[in-house]
Short mmCIF file of C-alpha atoms in Angstrom, two decimals:
data_model
loop_
_atom_site.label_atom_id
_atom_site.label_comp_id
_atom_site.label_asym_id
_atom_site.label_seq_id
_atom_site.Cartn_x
_atom_site.Cartn_y
_atom_site.Cartn_z
CA MET A 1 -0.04 0.07 -0.20
CA VAL A 2 1.54 3.24 -1.11
CA THR A 3 1.27 6.57 1.07
CA GLU A 4 -1.12 8.90 0.34
CA HIS A 5 -0.85 12.38 -1.56
CA LEU A 6 2.12 11.01 -3.73
CA GLY A 7 1.21 13.47 -6.34
CA ALA A 8 0.64 11.07 -9.30
CA ALA A 9 -2.00 11.38 -11.85
CA ARG A 10 -4.68 8.63 -11.60
CA THR A 11 -7.27 7.87 -14.26
CA PRO A 12 -10.73 7.82 -12.27
CA GLY A 13 -13.55 5.22 -13.45
CA ARG A 14 -11.69 1.91 -12.93
CA PRO A 15 -11.67 -0.10 -9.93
CA ARG A 16 -8.10 0.08 -8.20
CA SER A 17 -6.10 -3.17 -8.18
CA GLU A 18 -4.05 -3.19 -5.03
CA LYS A 19 -2.55 -6.67 -5.76
CA ALA A 20 -1.17 -4.92 -9.33
CA GLU A 21 0.20 -1.78 -7.56
CA LYS A 22 1.92 -3.89 -5.37
CA ALA A 23 3.46 -5.84 -8.26
CA ILE A 24 4.48 -2.50 -9.87
CA ILE A 25 6.08 -1.12 -6.75
CA ASP A 26 7.84 -4.20 -6.29
CA ALA A 27 9.10 -4.64 -9.83
CA ALA A 28 10.44 -0.93 -9.65
CA ILE A 29 12.13 -1.37 -6.35
CA ASP A 30 14.19 -4.73 -7.46
CA MET A 31 15.19 -3.30 -10.60
CA ILE A 32 16.65 -0.23 -8.81
CA ALA A 33 17.98 -2.43 -6.40
CA GLU A 34 19.65 -4.81 -8.81
CA GLY A 35 21.65 -1.20 -10.14
CA THR A 36 19.36 0.27 -12.41
CA GLY A 37 19.46 3.54 -12.39
CA VAL A 38 16.55 5.89 -12.81
CA ALA A 39 17.44 7.26 -16.06
CA GLU A 40 17.89 3.76 -17.44
CA LEU A 41 14.42 2.58 -15.66
CA SER A 42 11.66 2.12 -18.46
CA ILE A 43 7.80 2.03 -17.87
CA GLU A 44 8.11 -1.01 -20.50
CA ALA A 45 10.53 -2.93 -18.44
CA ILE A 46 8.89 -2.56 -15.16
CA ALA A 47 5.36 -3.46 -16.54
CA ALA A 48 7.30 -6.78 -18.12
CA ARG A 49 8.83 -7.21 -14.77
CA ALA A 50 5.28 -7.04 -12.81
CA GLY A 51 3.32 -8.82 -15.38
CA VAL A 52 1.20 -5.98 -16.39
CA GLY A 53 0.41 -3.69 -19.24
CA LYS A 54 1.98 -0.32 -19.60
CA THR A 55 -1.24 1.19 -19.43
CA THR A 56 -2.00 -0.30 -16.06
CA ILE A 57 0.95 1.56 -14.58
CA TYR A 58 -0.21 4.74 -16.65
CA ARG A 59 -3.61 4.80 -15.00
CA ARG A 60 -1.85 5.12 -11.42
CA TRP A 61 1.41 7.34 -12.23
CA SER A 62 2.15 9.86 -14.92
CA ASN A 63 5.40 9.11 -15.62
CA LYS A 64 8.41 7.17 -13.86
CA GLU A 65 9.46 9.69 -11.52
CA ASP A 66 6.26 9.64 -9.61
CA LEU A 67 6.25 5.90 -9.76
CA VAL A 68 9.97 5.74 -8.42
CA VAL A 69 9.06 8.40 -5.54
CA ASP A 70 6.10 6.07 -4.60
CA ALA A 71 8.33 3.28 -4.36
CA LEU A 72 10.91 4.62 -2.69
CA ALA A 73 8.73 6.03 0.17
CA THR A 74 7.24 2.70 0.82
CA LEU A 75 10.71 1.56 2.07
CA LYS A 76 10.55 4.33 4.80
CA ALA A 77 9.61 2.37 8.13
CA PRO A 78 6.57 3.92 10.02
CA MET A 79 7.61 6.77 12.18
CA PRO A 80 8.21 5.55 15.47
CA GLU A 81 5.64 6.93 18.25
CA LEU A 82 7.18 9.77 20.11
CA GLU A 83 5.34 9.47 23.49
CA GLY A 84 6.87 13.01 24.87
CA LYS A 85 8.08 11.33 28.33
CA SER A 86 11.55 12.81 28.19
CA VAL A 87 13.72 14.18 25.18
CA ARG A 88 16.26 11.24 25.49
CA GLU A 89 13.85 8.67 25.22
CA ASP A 90 12.20 9.99 22.10
CA VAL A 91 15.54 10.51 20.59
CA ILE A 92 16.66 7.16 21.27
CA ARG A 93 13.35 6.03 19.74
CA TYR A 94 14.00 8.10 16.72
CA LEU A 95 17.49 7.02 16.25
CA ALA A 96 16.69 3.65 16.77
CA GLY A 97 14.17 3.83 13.80
CA MET A 98 16.84 5.10 11.61
CA GLN A 99 19.06 2.51 12.60
CA GLN A 100 16.41 -0.18 11.70
CA GLU A 101 15.89 1.09 8.21
CA THR A 102 19.75 0.29 7.55
CA HIS A 103 19.11 -3.41 8.16
CA HIS A 104 18.57 -4.56 4.83
CA ARG A 105 20.78 -4.27 1.97
CA ARG A 106 17.93 -3.37 -0.57
CA THR A 107 17.07 -0.63 1.69
CA ARG A 108 20.33 1.15 1.78
CA CYS A 109 20.51 0.74 -1.77
CA ILE A 110 17.45 2.31 -2.73
CA MET A 111 18.23 5.19 -0.11
CA ASN A 112 21.79 5.91 -1.56
CA ILE A 113 20.23 5.95 -5.38
CA ALA A 114 17.36 8.42 -4.01
CA LEU A 115 20.34 10.86 -2.91
CA SER A 116 22.73 10.08 -5.86
CA GLU A 117 19.67 10.96 -8.42
CA SER A 118 18.85 14.06 -6.84
CA GLU A 119 20.39 16.37 -9.05
CA ARG A 120 19.31 14.56 -12.20
CA PHE A 121 15.82 14.09 -10.99
CA PRO A 122 15.29 17.27 -8.57
CA HIS A 123 11.47 16.28 -9.02
CA LEU A 124 12.01 13.12 -7.57
CA ALA A 125 14.41 14.36 -4.67
CA GLU A 126 11.51 16.94 -4.00
CA ARG A 127 8.83 14.82 -3.98
CA PHE A 128 10.65 11.58 -1.63
CA ARG A 129 11.79 14.93 0.68
CA GLU A 130 8.03 15.78 0.89
CA ILE A 131 6.87 12.20 1.66
CA ALA A 132 9.71 10.44 3.40
CA VAL A 133 12.28 13.09 4.86
CA LYS A 134 10.11 16.07 5.93
CA PRO A 135 7.50 14.34 8.32
CA ARG A 136 10.80 12.80 10.47
CA ARG A 137 12.39 16.00 10.23
CA ASP A 138 9.21 17.84 11.89
CA ALA A 139 8.94 15.28 14.46
CA LEU A 140 12.60 15.33 15.66
CA ARG A 141 12.45 19.23 15.63
CA ALA A 142 9.39 19.12 17.93
CA VAL A 143 11.20 16.84 20.26
CA VAL A 144 14.30 19.17 20.65
CA GLN A 145 11.81 22.29 20.79
CA ARG A 146 9.83 20.51 23.20
CA GLY A 147 12.60 19.89 25.30
CA VAL A 148 14.33 23.66 24.94
CA ASP A 149 10.83 25.07 26.00
CA SER A 150 10.18 22.87 28.92
CA GLY A 151 14.16 23.42 30.22
CA GLU A 152 15.34 19.98 30.03
CA LEU A 153 17.60 21.35 27.17
CA ARG A 154 19.60 24.70 27.35
CA ALA A 155 17.39 27.71 26.37
CA ASP A 156 20.44 28.70 23.63
CA VAL A 157 20.20 25.38 22.06
CA ASP A 158 20.29 25.83 18.31
CA VAL A 159 17.59 23.56 17.31
CA GLU A 160 18.37 22.74 13.85
CA VAL A 161 22.18 22.48 14.55
CA ALA A 162 21.05 19.80 17.48
CA MET A 163 19.22 17.94 14.86
CA ALA A 164 21.89 17.83 12.37
CA ALA A 165 24.08 16.31 15.08
CA LEU A 166 22.07 13.77 16.06
CA THR A 167 21.17 12.27 12.83
CA GLY A 168 24.42 13.06 11.26
CA ALA A 169 25.85 11.06 13.78
CA MET A 170 23.49 7.99 12.87
CA ILE A 171 24.37 8.39 9.33
CA PHE A 172 27.93 8.15 9.95
CA PHE A 173 27.56 4.82 11.41
CA THR A 174 24.66 3.52 9.07
CA LYS A 175 25.88 5.13 5.57
CA TRP A 176 29.74 5.17 5.78
CA ARG A 177 30.70 2.27 7.79
CA GLU A 178 33.37 0.12 6.18
CA ASN A 179 31.82 -3.25 6.32
CA ASP A 180 28.25 -5.23 6.75
CA ASP A 181 29.02 -5.70 10.16
CA GLU A 182 25.83 -5.43 12.44
CA LEU A 183 25.77 -2.08 14.22
CA PRO A 184 25.67 -2.08 17.84
CA ALA A 185 22.05 -2.34 19.34
CA ASP A 186 23.12 0.40 21.96
CA LEU A 187 24.42 2.70 19.43
CA PRO A 188 21.15 4.93 19.45
CA GLU A 189 21.80 5.39 23.41
CA ARG A 190 25.42 5.94 22.88
CA ILE A 191 24.70 8.61 20.16
CA ALA A 192 21.81 10.53 22.12
CA ASP A 193 23.95 10.52 25.43
CA GLN A 194 26.97 11.91 23.94
CA ILE A 195 25.28 14.63 21.96
CA LEU A 196 22.51 15.26 24.68
CA ALA A 197 25.34 15.85 27.17
CA GLY A 198 26.14 18.69 25.58
CA LEU A 199 22.82 20.52 25.28
CA LEU A 200 21.79 19.97 29.04
CA PRO A 201 21.49 23.15 30.91
#
């Protein structure tokens, strides 16, 4: 099931086949994960892989960029529930969600392609940020700002820099690691405690 408000033009009047849609999304993801760049990806090839006709795809997506955006968005894990008990607990839960997304090679591959193709396909990058990135940034911003407002964090904390430090540390370990060894289970706690220590009153 793809996310809502994906910007793709859909033709009304015909029942929507969730099975066909899933097959199309899976085909696009598999092809990209196998190394096919967005530029080389074609509706014809996706249709053949999914076992559907091209018109079935065009009834759901106006172009391949919208299809790729939807495919990438399905790979983002659901937003972790941030309960608001403490900044530390919510930050750890948020970072754990980031770490969880990197456990599968397929997901890492797709995310790397989404970033590397952003200059050639700015619409793709813009839609991906809107669907998959912005909601998470907003959630983390709310956590840090809440900590500042409540006095849990210093009043002079630069919220945007704090966000960048927290997420950047996790990206350092998940994106730039030298091998496929499992990341430490306590990595979210270690990152949170190290960075939040400099933000406390």
